Short mmCIF file of C-alpha atoms in Angstrom, two decimals:
data_model
loop_
_atom_site.label_atom_id
_atom_site.label_comp_id
_atom_site.label_asym_id
_atom_site.label_seq_id
_atom_site.Cartn_x
_atom_site.Cartn_y
_atom_site.Cartn_z
CA MET A 1 -55.21 58.90 -22.71
CA ASN A 2 -51.59 57.81 -23.18
CA ASN A 3 -50.63 58.42 -26.82
CA THR A 4 -47.49 56.25 -26.67
CA THR A 5 -47.69 52.61 -27.67
CA SER A 6 -46.77 50.38 -24.75
CA PRO A 7 -44.99 47.07 -25.32
CA TYR A 8 -47.07 45.69 -22.43
CA ALA A 9 -50.62 44.43 -22.74
CA ILE A 10 -51.04 44.94 -19.00
CA GLU A 11 -48.84 46.51 -16.36
CA LEU A 12 -49.37 46.47 -12.59
CA ARG A 13 -47.60 48.86 -10.25
CA ASP A 14 -47.57 48.41 -6.48
CA ILE A 15 -50.90 46.58 -6.27
CA SER A 16 -51.91 45.81 -2.67
CA LYS A 17 -55.02 44.15 -1.23
CA ARG A 18 -55.84 43.31 2.35
CA PHE A 19 -58.72 41.25 3.78
CA GLY A 20 -58.87 42.09 7.47
CA ALA A 21 -55.61 40.93 9.02
CA VAL A 22 -54.57 39.04 5.88
CA GLN A 23 -52.33 40.85 3.39
CA ALA A 24 -53.31 38.96 0.22
CA ASN A 25 -51.26 41.10 -2.19
CA LYS A 26 -48.42 43.43 -1.26
CA ASP A 27 -46.83 45.93 -3.67
CA ILE A 28 -47.23 43.67 -6.70
CA CYS A 29 -45.45 44.80 -9.86
CA LEU A 30 -45.95 42.91 -13.11
CA GLN A 31 -45.36 43.60 -16.79
CA VAL A 32 -46.95 41.26 -19.33
CA PRO A 33 -45.63 41.80 -22.89
CA ALA A 34 -48.35 42.02 -25.53
CA GLY A 35 -48.94 38.92 -27.62
CA THR A 36 -47.32 36.46 -25.19
CA VAL A 37 -48.41 33.61 -22.95
CA HIS A 38 -47.52 34.53 -19.36
CA GLY A 39 -47.67 32.14 -16.42
CA ILE A 40 -48.44 33.15 -12.83
CA ILE A 41 -47.44 30.44 -10.33
CA GLY A 42 -47.25 30.14 -6.57
CA GLU A 43 -48.30 27.95 -3.69
CA ASN A 44 -51.84 27.94 -2.36
CA GLY A 45 -52.46 31.22 -0.58
CA ALA A 46 -49.65 32.99 -2.47
CA GLY A 47 -52.13 35.58 -3.75
CA LYS A 48 -52.43 34.53 -7.42
CA SER A 49 -56.22 34.31 -7.54
CA THR A 50 -56.64 37.57 -5.62
CA LEU A 51 -54.39 39.34 -8.11
CA MET A 52 -56.28 37.98 -11.12
CA SER A 53 -59.59 38.88 -9.44
CA ILE A 54 -58.34 42.47 -9.15
CA ILE A 55 -57.44 42.54 -12.85
CA TYR A 56 -60.87 41.14 -13.76
CA GLY A 57 -62.79 43.44 -11.43
CA PHE A 58 -64.02 40.96 -8.82
CA TYR A 59 -62.01 42.91 -6.24
CA GLU A 60 -60.77 46.47 -6.21
CA ALA A 61 -57.17 47.02 -5.17
CA ASP A 62 -56.54 49.02 -1.99
CA SER A 63 -53.68 50.81 -3.72
CA GLY A 64 -51.61 50.73 -6.89
CA ASP A 65 -52.13 51.33 -10.59
CA ILE A 66 -53.17 49.21 -13.57
CA GLU A 67 -52.33 50.08 -17.15
CA VAL A 68 -53.88 48.30 -20.14
CA GLY A 69 -52.04 48.91 -23.41
CA GLY A 70 -50.24 51.86 -21.85
CA GLU A 71 -53.45 53.52 -20.63
CA LEU A 72 -54.10 54.01 -16.92
CA VAL A 73 -57.45 52.36 -16.13
CA ASN A 74 -59.76 52.05 -13.16
CA ILE A 75 -61.22 48.53 -12.93
CA ARG A 76 -63.99 48.32 -10.35
CA THR A 77 -66.22 45.65 -11.90
CA SER A 78 -66.04 42.81 -14.41
CA GLU A 79 -67.95 45.04 -16.83
CA ASP A 80 -65.03 47.51 -16.61
CA ALA A 81 -62.56 44.70 -17.29
CA ILE A 82 -64.53 43.49 -20.33
CA ARG A 83 -64.73 47.06 -21.63
CA PHE A 84 -60.91 47.27 -21.44
CA GLY A 85 -60.56 44.02 -23.40
CA ILE A 86 -59.94 41.61 -20.50
CA GLY A 87 -61.66 38.20 -20.43
CA MET A 88 -61.44 35.35 -17.93
CA VAL A 89 -61.99 31.60 -18.19
CA HIS A 90 -62.68 30.26 -14.71
CA GLN A 91 -61.55 26.91 -13.38
CA HIS A 92 -65.22 25.92 -12.95
CA PHE A 93 -66.94 26.86 -16.17
CA MET A 94 -69.65 29.52 -16.08
CA LEU A 95 -71.99 27.89 -18.62
CA VAL A 96 -75.72 27.14 -18.68
CA GLU A 97 -75.61 23.44 -19.44
CA ASN A 98 -78.99 23.13 -21.17
CA PHE A 99 -78.32 26.12 -23.44
CA THR A 100 -76.64 25.79 -26.83
CA VAL A 101 -73.14 27.05 -27.49
CA LEU A 102 -74.57 30.06 -29.33
CA GLU A 103 -76.97 30.90 -26.49
CA ASN A 104 -74.18 30.67 -23.91
CA VAL A 105 -71.87 32.91 -25.89
CA VAL A 106 -74.43 35.71 -26.35
CA LEU A 107 -75.86 35.44 -22.81
CA GLY A 108 -75.59 38.90 -21.30
CA ALA A 109 -74.56 40.39 -24.66
CA GLU A 110 -77.68 39.69 -26.72
CA GLY A 111 -77.61 42.98 -28.58
CA GLY A 112 -81.08 44.37 -27.88
CA ALA A 113 -84.65 43.18 -27.60
CA MET A 114 -84.82 41.56 -31.05
CA LEU A 115 -83.08 38.31 -30.13
CA LYS A 116 -83.22 36.69 -33.58
CA GLY A 117 -81.27 39.46 -35.25
CA GLY A 118 -78.76 39.39 -32.43
CA LEU A 119 -78.39 35.60 -32.67
CA ASP A 120 -77.92 35.71 -36.44
CA ALA A 121 -75.19 38.32 -36.09
CA ALA A 122 -73.60 36.35 -33.25
CA ARG A 123 -73.61 33.14 -35.33
CA LYS A 124 -71.74 34.94 -38.10
CA GLU A 125 -69.23 36.44 -35.65
CA LEU A 126 -68.67 33.08 -33.96
CA LYS A 127 -67.89 31.44 -37.29
CA ARG A 128 -65.31 34.14 -37.90
CA LEU A 129 -63.75 33.67 -34.45
CA GLU A 130 -63.66 29.89 -34.84
CA GLN A 131 -61.78 30.16 -38.13
CA GLU A 132 -59.44 32.90 -36.95
CA TYR A 133 -58.44 31.17 -33.70
CA ASN A 134 -58.86 27.46 -34.64
CA LEU A 135 -61.65 27.01 -32.09
CA ASP A 136 -63.97 24.65 -33.97
CA VAL A 137 -67.18 23.85 -32.08
CA ASP A 138 -70.78 23.22 -33.15
CA VAL A 139 -72.59 26.44 -32.21
CA ASP A 140 -75.94 24.62 -32.11
CA ALA A 141 -74.73 21.84 -29.76
CA VAL A 142 -76.17 21.77 -26.24
CA VAL A 143 -73.34 22.44 -23.79
CA GLU A 144 -74.09 19.48 -21.49
CA ASP A 145 -73.56 17.16 -24.49
CA LEU A 146 -70.02 18.46 -25.09
CA PRO A 147 -66.86 16.99 -23.54
CA VAL A 148 -65.05 19.28 -21.10
CA GLY A 149 -62.38 20.21 -23.63
CA LEU A 150 -65.00 21.66 -25.96
CA GLN A 151 -66.82 23.35 -23.07
CA GLN A 152 -63.57 25.14 -22.32
CA ARG A 153 -63.43 26.32 -25.94
CA VAL A 154 -66.91 27.76 -25.48
CA GLU A 155 -65.64 29.78 -22.51
CA ILE A 156 -62.74 31.08 -24.61
CA LEU A 157 -65.14 31.97 -27.43
CA LYS A 158 -67.35 33.83 -24.92
CA ALA A 159 -64.41 36.00 -23.92
CA LEU A 160 -63.28 36.62 -27.50
CA TYR A 161 -66.84 37.45 -28.56
CA ARG A 162 -66.83 40.22 -25.95
CA GLY A 163 -63.66 41.63 -27.46
CA ALA A 164 -61.02 40.18 -25.13
CA LYS A 165 -57.44 40.90 -26.12
CA ILE A 166 -56.15 39.82 -22.72
CA LEU A 167 -57.34 36.35 -21.68
CA ILE A 168 -56.91 35.03 -18.12
CA LEU A 169 -57.19 31.25 -17.60
CA ASP A 170 -57.49 29.90 -14.05
CA GLU A 171 -56.07 26.34 -13.66
CA PRO A 172 -57.02 25.59 -17.28
CA THR A 173 -56.01 21.91 -17.43
CA GLY A 174 -57.59 20.75 -14.17
CA VAL A 175 -60.39 18.83 -15.93
CA LEU A 176 -58.59 17.89 -19.16
CA THR A 177 -56.89 14.71 -20.34
CA PRO A 178 -53.23 15.15 -21.39
CA GLN A 179 -54.29 15.13 -25.05
CA GLU A 180 -56.91 17.82 -24.39
CA ALA A 181 -54.32 19.85 -22.47
CA ASP A 182 -51.88 19.63 -25.38
CA HIS A 183 -54.64 20.76 -27.73
CA LEU A 184 -55.38 23.70 -25.43
CA PHE A 185 -51.72 24.70 -25.59
CA ARG A 186 -51.95 24.71 -29.40
CA ILE A 187 -55.03 26.95 -29.15
CA LEU A 188 -53.12 29.33 -26.87
CA GLN A 189 -50.32 29.53 -29.42
CA SER A 190 -52.88 30.33 -32.10
CA LEU A 191 -54.39 33.07 -29.92
CA LYS A 192 -50.92 34.47 -29.33
CA GLU A 193 -50.19 34.52 -33.07
CA GLN A 194 -53.36 36.56 -33.58
CA GLY A 195 -52.20 39.14 -31.02
CA VAL A 196 -54.11 37.94 -27.95
CA THR A 197 -52.20 38.07 -24.65
CA VAL A 198 -52.80 35.05 -22.40
CA MET A 199 -52.24 34.84 -18.65
CA ILE A 200 -52.33 31.39 -17.03
CA ILE A 201 -52.75 30.86 -13.28
CA THR A 202 -51.59 27.38 -12.36
CA HIS A 203 -49.69 25.25 -9.89
CA LYS A 204 -48.67 22.71 -12.57
CA LEU A 205 -45.07 23.26 -13.55
CA ARG A 206 -45.37 20.96 -16.57
CA GLU A 207 -47.91 23.21 -18.26
CA ILE A 208 -45.89 26.32 -17.46
CA MET A 209 -42.88 24.81 -19.22
CA ALA A 210 -45.02 23.55 -22.12
CA SER A 211 -47.09 26.64 -22.88
CA THR A 212 -45.64 29.94 -21.62
CA ASP A 213 -43.13 32.50 -22.85
CA ASN A 214 -42.56 34.08 -19.44
CA VAL A 215 -43.44 33.15 -15.90
CA SER A 216 -43.83 35.17 -12.70
CA VAL A 217 -43.61 33.59 -9.26
CA MET A 218 -45.61 34.67 -6.22
CA ARG A 219 -44.92 33.75 -2.58
CA GLN A 220 -46.81 34.90 0.51
CA GLY A 221 -48.66 37.67 -1.32
CA GLN A 222 -45.59 39.12 -3.02
CA MET A 223 -44.05 38.82 -6.47
CA VAL A 224 -40.64 37.22 -5.92
CA ALA A 225 -39.33 36.42 -9.40
CA HIS A 226 -39.81 36.79 -13.13
CA ARG A 227 -38.27 34.34 -15.57
CA VAL A 228 -38.10 33.72 -19.30
CA THR A 229 -39.53 30.21 -19.45
CA ALA A 230 -36.89 28.90 -21.85
CA GLU A 231 -34.18 30.00 -19.40
CA THR A 232 -35.54 28.21 -16.31
CA ASP A 233 -36.69 24.73 -15.29
CA LYS A 234 -39.20 23.06 -12.98
CA GLU A 235 -36.67 22.66 -10.18
CA GLU A 236 -35.81 26.36 -10.05
CA LEU A 237 -39.47 27.38 -10.24
CA ALA A 238 -40.40 24.99 -7.42
CA GLU A 239 -37.61 26.42 -5.26
CA LEU A 240 -38.77 29.98 -5.98
CA MET A 241 -42.36 29.07 -5.06
CA VAL A 242 -41.40 27.47 -1.75
CA GLY A 243 -38.26 29.34 -0.79
CA LYS A 244 -36.16 26.17 -0.50
CA LYS A 245 -35.09 23.22 -2.66
CA VAL A 246 -37.89 20.75 -3.38
CA ARG A 247 -37.68 17.16 -4.60
CA LEU A 248 -40.09 16.59 -7.48
CA VAL A 249 -39.77 12.81 -7.60
CA VAL A 250 -41.18 10.03 -5.41
CA ASP A 251 -38.54 7.62 -4.11
CA LYS A 252 -39.98 4.14 -3.75
CA GLU A 253 -38.83 0.60 -4.23
CA GLU A 254 -40.78 -1.89 -6.29
CA ALA A 255 -43.94 -3.08 -4.55
CA LYS A 256 -44.12 -6.52 -2.99
CA PRO A 257 -47.86 -7.26 -2.98
CA THR A 258 -49.09 -10.30 -1.07
CA ASN A 259 -52.65 -11.38 -0.28
CA VAL A 260 -55.84 -9.77 -1.59
CA ALA A 261 -56.90 -7.24 1.05
CA LEU A 262 -60.14 -6.17 -0.67
CA SER A 263 -62.07 -7.26 -3.72
CA ALA A 264 -65.05 -5.62 -5.34
CA LYS A 265 -67.25 -7.39 -7.86
CA ASN A 266 -69.72 -5.75 -10.24
CA LEU A 267 -70.38 -2.71 -8.04
CA SER A 268 -73.22 -0.52 -9.22
CA TRP A 269 -74.88 2.56 -7.82
CA PHE A 270 -77.74 4.78 -9.01
CA ASP A 271 -78.08 8.41 -7.95
CA GLU A 272 -81.30 10.10 -6.77
CA GLN A 273 -82.34 10.80 -10.38
CA GLY A 274 -82.00 7.13 -11.26
CA VAL A 275 -78.81 7.63 -13.29
CA LYS A 276 -76.32 4.76 -13.05
CA ARG A 277 -73.10 6.33 -11.80
CA LEU A 278 -71.18 3.11 -11.08
CA LYS A 279 -71.40 0.52 -13.82
CA ASP A 280 -70.38 -3.00 -12.75
CA VAL A 281 -67.00 -1.96 -11.35
CA SER A 282 -64.69 -4.81 -10.31
CA LEU A 283 -61.21 -4.52 -8.80
CA GLU A 284 -58.79 -6.11 -6.35
CA LEU A 285 -56.46 -4.44 -3.87
CA LYS A 286 -53.49 -6.41 -2.54
CA ALA A 287 -51.62 -5.78 0.67
CA GLY A 288 -48.41 -3.93 -0.06
CA GLU A 289 -49.46 -2.07 -3.20
CA ILE A 290 -50.83 1.28 -4.32
CA VAL A 291 -53.54 1.13 -6.97
CA GLY A 292 -54.25 4.43 -8.68
CA ILE A 293 -57.56 5.35 -10.27
CA ALA A 294 -57.03 7.65 -13.25
CA GLY A 295 -59.81 9.49 -15.03
CA VAL A 296 -61.09 12.95 -15.82
CA SER A 297 -62.99 14.28 -12.81
CA GLY A 298 -66.63 13.16 -12.74
CA ASN A 299 -66.23 9.70 -14.26
CA GLY A 300 -67.19 7.65 -11.21
CA GLN A 301 -64.06 7.87 -9.06
CA SER A 302 -65.81 9.74 -6.25
CA GLU A 303 -68.78 7.37 -6.32
CA LEU A 304 -66.42 4.40 -6.11
CA LEU A 305 -64.68 5.78 -3.01
CA ASN A 306 -68.04 6.49 -1.37
CA ALA A 307 -69.34 2.98 -2.13
CA LEU A 308 -66.21 1.23 -0.84
CA SER A 309 -66.06 3.35 2.33
CA GLY A 310 -69.72 2.78 3.27
CA ILE A 311 -70.82 6.37 2.73
CA THR A 312 -73.31 5.36 0.05
CA PRO A 313 -75.00 1.93 0.03
CA LEU A 314 -74.52 -0.32 -2.98
CA THR A 315 -77.26 -0.84 -5.53
CA GLY A 316 -75.64 -4.02 -6.79
CA GLY A 317 -72.48 -6.10 -6.54
CA GLU A 318 -70.45 -7.08 -3.50
CA ILE A 319 -67.35 -6.08 -1.53
CA HIS A 320 -65.20 -8.70 0.21
CA PHE A 321 -63.15 -7.21 3.05
CA ASN A 322 -61.69 -8.71 6.23
CA GLY A 323 -64.08 -11.66 6.34
CA GLU A 324 -67.20 -9.65 5.52
CA VAL A 325 -69.27 -9.63 2.34
CA ILE A 326 -70.98 -6.26 1.86
CA THR A 327 -73.93 -6.13 -0.53
CA ALA A 328 -77.07 -4.08 -1.12
CA LYS A 329 -78.80 -6.23 1.50
CA ASN A 330 -75.88 -6.72 3.89
CA LYS A 331 -74.91 -3.08 4.28
CA LYS A 332 -72.07 -1.56 6.27
CA ASN A 333 -71.95 2.15 7.03
CA ALA A 334 -68.77 4.23 7.21
CA SER A 335 -68.37 3.65 10.95
CA GLN A 336 -68.64 -0.11 10.53
CA MET A 337 -66.12 -0.06 7.69
CA ARG A 338 -63.70 1.82 9.97
CA ASP A 339 -64.18 -0.90 12.58
CA LEU A 340 -63.14 -3.41 9.91
CA LYS A 341 -59.87 -1.43 9.54
CA MET A 342 -60.64 0.65 6.48
CA ALA A 343 -59.60 4.31 6.53
CA HIS A 344 -60.81 6.98 4.12
CA VAL A 345 -59.39 10.37 3.22
CA PRO A 346 -62.33 12.03 1.39
CA GLU A 347 -61.84 14.15 -1.70
CA ASP A 348 -63.62 17.14 -0.14
CA ARG A 349 -62.11 17.69 3.29
CA HIS A 350 -64.56 20.47 4.18
CA LYS A 351 -67.76 18.57 3.39
CA MET A 352 -66.71 15.15 4.59
CA GLY A 353 -63.40 15.27 6.44
CA LEU A 354 -63.66 18.02 9.02
CA VAL A 355 -65.97 19.99 11.28
CA THR A 356 -64.32 23.37 10.80
CA GLY A 357 -65.72 24.71 14.07
CA PHE A 358 -63.84 22.02 16.02
CA GLU A 359 -60.40 22.60 17.46
CA ALA A 360 -57.56 20.66 15.84
CA TYR A 361 -57.25 18.07 18.62
CA GLU A 362 -60.98 17.30 18.26
CA ALA A 363 -60.82 17.12 14.46
CA ALA A 364 -57.84 14.77 14.78
CA ILE A 365 -60.03 11.97 16.18
CA LEU A 366 -63.23 12.44 14.17
CA GLY A 367 -64.71 9.06 13.35
CA TYR A 368 -62.51 7.36 15.92
CA HIS A 369 -63.86 9.14 18.99
CA ASN A 370 -65.36 5.91 20.40
CA SER A 371 -61.93 4.28 20.53
CA GLU A 372 -60.65 3.21 23.97
CA ALA A 373 -57.52 5.28 23.33
CA TYR A 374 -59.50 8.51 23.65
CA ASN A 375 -62.04 7.59 26.33
CA GLY A 376 -61.77 7.84 30.09
CA LYS A 377 -64.18 6.30 32.56
CA ILE A 378 -66.92 8.83 31.76
CA LEU A 379 -65.68 11.54 29.39
CA LEU A 380 -63.23 11.74 26.52
CA ASP A 381 -59.61 11.67 27.70
CA ARG A 382 -58.60 15.20 26.75
CA LYS A 383 -54.93 14.71 27.71
CA ALA A 384 -54.63 11.63 25.48
CA MET A 385 -56.23 13.54 22.62
CA LEU A 386 -53.89 16.52 23.07
CA ASP A 387 -50.77 14.38 23.40
CA GLU A 388 -51.55 12.47 20.24
CA CYS A 389 -52.47 15.62 18.32
CA ASN A 390 -49.19 17.30 19.31
CA GLU A 391 -47.25 14.23 18.22
CA ARG A 392 -48.98 14.11 14.83
CA MET A 393 -48.56 17.83 14.25
CA GLN A 394 -44.80 17.43 14.66
CA LYS A 395 -44.60 14.34 12.45
CA TRP A 396 -46.75 15.78 9.67
CA ASP A 397 -45.42 19.36 9.94
CA VAL A 398 -48.83 20.93 10.61
CA ARG A 399 -48.49 24.70 10.89
CA PRO A 400 -49.13 26.28 13.28
CA ALA A 401 -48.65 23.32 15.63
CA ASP A 402 -51.48 24.48 17.87
CA PRO A 403 -53.96 21.76 18.88
CA PHE A 404 -56.38 24.40 20.25
CA LEU A 405 -56.65 26.34 16.98
CA LYS A 406 -60.01 25.94 15.27
CA THR A 407 -59.70 23.83 12.13
CA ALA A 408 -61.24 26.63 10.04
CA ASN A 409 -58.22 28.82 10.83
CA PHE A 410 -55.65 26.47 9.27
CA SER A 411 -54.70 26.84 5.61
CA GLY A 412 -56.18 24.29 3.21
CA GLY A 413 -52.92 22.38 3.01
CA ASN A 414 -52.62 22.10 6.79
CA GLN A 415 -56.26 21.03 7.06
CA GLN A 416 -55.41 18.26 4.59
CA LYS A 417 -52.46 17.15 6.72
CA ILE A 418 -54.73 16.88 9.77
CA VAL A 419 -57.14 14.63 7.85
CA ILE A 420 -54.48 12.41 6.28
CA ALA A 421 -52.59 12.05 9.56
CA ARG A 422 -55.81 11.05 11.35
CA GLU A 423 -56.51 8.25 8.87
CA VAL A 424 -52.98 6.99 8.26
CA GLU A 425 -52.08 6.88 11.96
CA GLN A 426 -54.96 4.47 12.61
CA ASN A 427 -52.84 1.81 10.88
CA PRO A 428 -55.64 0.62 8.55
CA ASP A 429 -55.49 -2.51 6.42
CA VAL A 430 -56.92 -0.57 3.48
CA LEU A 431 -56.60 3.17 2.92
CA LEU A 432 -58.90 4.90 0.44
CA ILE A 433 -57.42 8.28 -0.36
CA GLY A 434 -58.99 10.91 -2.61
CA GLN A 435 -56.99 13.86 -3.95
CA PRO A 436 -54.26 13.54 -1.27
CA THR A 437 -52.44 16.74 -2.18
CA ARG A 438 -55.35 18.95 -3.32
CA GLY A 439 -54.71 22.41 -1.92
CA VAL A 440 -51.37 21.33 -0.47
CA ASP A 441 -48.29 23.46 -1.03
CA ILE A 442 -45.61 21.93 -3.23
CA GLY A 443 -43.19 21.86 -0.30
CA ALA A 444 -45.55 19.62 1.72
CA ILE A 445 -46.45 17.23 -1.08
CA GLU A 446 -43.16 15.36 -0.68
CA ASN A 447 -43.93 14.56 2.97
CA ILE A 448 -47.43 13.26 2.18
CA HIS A 449 -46.13 11.09 -0.65
CA GLU A 450 -43.43 9.63 1.60
CA GLU A 451 -45.98 8.65 4.25
CA ILE A 452 -48.26 6.99 1.67
CA VAL A 453 -45.32 4.93 0.38
CA LYS A 454 -44.32 4.01 3.96
CA LEU A 455 -47.84 2.72 4.58
CA ARG A 456 -47.62 0.58 1.44
CA ASP A 457 -44.21 -0.76 2.49
CA SER A 458 -45.66 -1.75 5.87
CA GLY A 459 -48.01 -4.13 4.03
CA LYS A 460 -51.14 -2.00 3.64
CA ALA A 461 -53.34 -1.74 0.55
CA ILE A 462 -53.98 1.74 -0.82
CA LEU A 463 -56.52 2.93 -3.39
CA LEU A 464 -55.54 6.35 -4.69
CA VAL A 465 -57.79 8.74 -6.61
CA SER A 466 -56.23 11.91 -8.01
CA VAL A 467 -56.87 14.29 -10.88
CA GLU A 468 -53.11 14.93 -10.96
CA LEU A 469 -51.86 12.43 -13.51
CA ASP A 470 -48.25 13.01 -12.44
CA GLU A 471 -49.24 11.98 -8.92
CA ILE A 472 -51.02 8.84 -10.11
CA MET A 473 -48.01 7.81 -12.20
CA ALA A 474 -45.47 8.60 -9.47
CA LEU A 475 -47.21 6.80 -6.59
CA SER A 476 -49.09 3.89 -8.16
CA ASP A 477 -47.93 0.35 -8.73
CA ARG A 478 -50.97 -0.45 -10.86
CA ILE A 479 -53.28 2.03 -12.54
CA ILE A 480 -56.98 1.45 -13.24
CA VAL A 481 -58.72 3.87 -15.60
CA MET A 482 -62.36 4.89 -15.26
CA PHE A 483 -64.61 6.47 -17.87
CA ASP A 484 -68.32 7.21 -17.53
CA GLY A 485 -68.66 5.18 -14.32
CA ALA A 486 -66.95 2.05 -15.62
CA VAL A 487 -63.46 0.56 -15.54
CA VAL A 488 -62.14 0.77 -19.11
CA GLY A 489 -58.60 -0.46 -18.61
CA GLU A 490 -55.72 -1.37 -16.33
CA ILE A 491 -51.99 -0.92 -16.80
CA ASP A 492 -48.81 -1.59 -14.84
CA ALA A 493 -47.49 1.76 -13.64
CA LYS A 494 -44.02 0.98 -15.07
CA GLU A 495 -45.57 0.76 -18.54
CA ALA A 496 -47.78 3.84 -18.23
CA ASP A 497 -47.16 7.15 -19.94
CA GLU A 498 -49.24 10.30 -20.28
CA ARG A 499 -50.24 9.61 -23.87
CA THR A 500 -51.51 6.09 -23.20
CA LEU A 501 -53.32 7.06 -20.02
CA GLY A 502 -54.84 10.10 -21.70
CA LEU A 503 -56.29 7.96 -24.48
CA MET A 504 -57.62 5.47 -21.92
CA MET A 505 -59.16 8.32 -19.89
CA ALA A 506 -61.01 9.45 -23.03
CA ASN A 507 -61.94 5.80 -23.79
CA ALA A 508 -60.16 6.25 -27.12
CA LEU A 509 -57.21 3.84 -26.88
CA ASN A 510 -58.86 1.05 -28.85
CA GLU A 511 -60.07 3.55 -31.45
CA GLU A 512 -56.52 4.81 -32.02
CA GLU A 513 -55.13 1.27 -32.21
CA THR A 514 -57.80 0.40 -34.77
CA ALA A 515 -57.06 3.55 -36.77
CA GLY A 516 -53.35 2.74 -36.63
CA GLY A 517 -54.01 -0.75 -37.93
CA GLN A 518 -56.02 0.62 -40.84
CA ALA A 519 -53.47 3.26 -41.78
#
């Protein structure tokens, strides 16, 4: 036991971790001052999640030391981490949805066989934690009935209930509206004031600048910089992440929309359980414009893309596109919609965009393999496929530029480039694009955004779905907002701001206007 008091809540010295040939972490050193909010940023594959998984006991480091509060510790499991006062809130919440808040918090820490006594004691402790850390939530509410912002509070309460003094949050604002994110930042400040140390893993530079005291930057498995947040800016952090200067703005002229390229009227769709996921959605897309769909993930955006692209048949309503009227009776599948000159970049590239066992030149024509451009007299024209794949790899900066490499062996960002290039290069009249830069390194985002704007400027209509509100605001000419499967508003992108969009995403804009009028 170290009898000296360390100024650091946690200290890492020369932490390394290898998975086969991949060096995920190499000689990582990190000092996190106690009672601060510390950001860990880096591109995809930089090693952030691996490092946090080592701290929380999901992985064991190959070498190096960890000190918690000045004491050398050996963390082999999550139980070890919890025992040393470390808690973690995962990007995808670890909650039992049909349990109450109280039941979720005590799950795994019930306190013996007599559950009632344990629950009564837990209820009292939760009330204390709520008051101490400003984490108000109804402990008897069923989790599935709570909005995502409150579910996140439940996860934080779970960690605090187990005695966490070091709290790790993985991409904490990914499913929050801007207002919910701002409220989370206030909660983090409250935790900090009560002596809790918070570590945030994120790729969002805005939230680093808004919520942290210090920030550490990782690149290619190594720690490359530490900064006091107040003494840096987004531009410097982006350059440190990538290793070169990065433009963080989208250059585009004002749109010049012309004719209606696609219209949808009263689209509805029921899932297998009979739940209505699309609720009478109507919209128009014009040639030469980008229409963004904003909304917290899970509010019907994915279902809308699937309905428009022909992946799922309509239950009701109609789509007018290139002379065809698609309805529940007059169906068109995804292949037929492609023939009508609609392209689709799916939100989940692994499930719907790629066959990871295929080589890159094969993946680059998926869905278009019946085209004359790729077919010889009997077999597919392999030379034509390879030539085109090589050309696209150069244009879209796919790394490595190896058409024979299996798709599974590319990084997530390069897999995304293969999918987007495949769809964009077909010169569609309408492009449906879901989460275009998910898993894409910040240095490659600029290139993807440029190509989307070029497609718009060539007279194509684009429907963009993204959970990144900055991306929606930067690329869109018009923004449609969805909530609970329905369109709840539309706004010109020039008039949009985070506050207004956030209220619309929570379906609370009219409520605030009414409250303002009564004040």
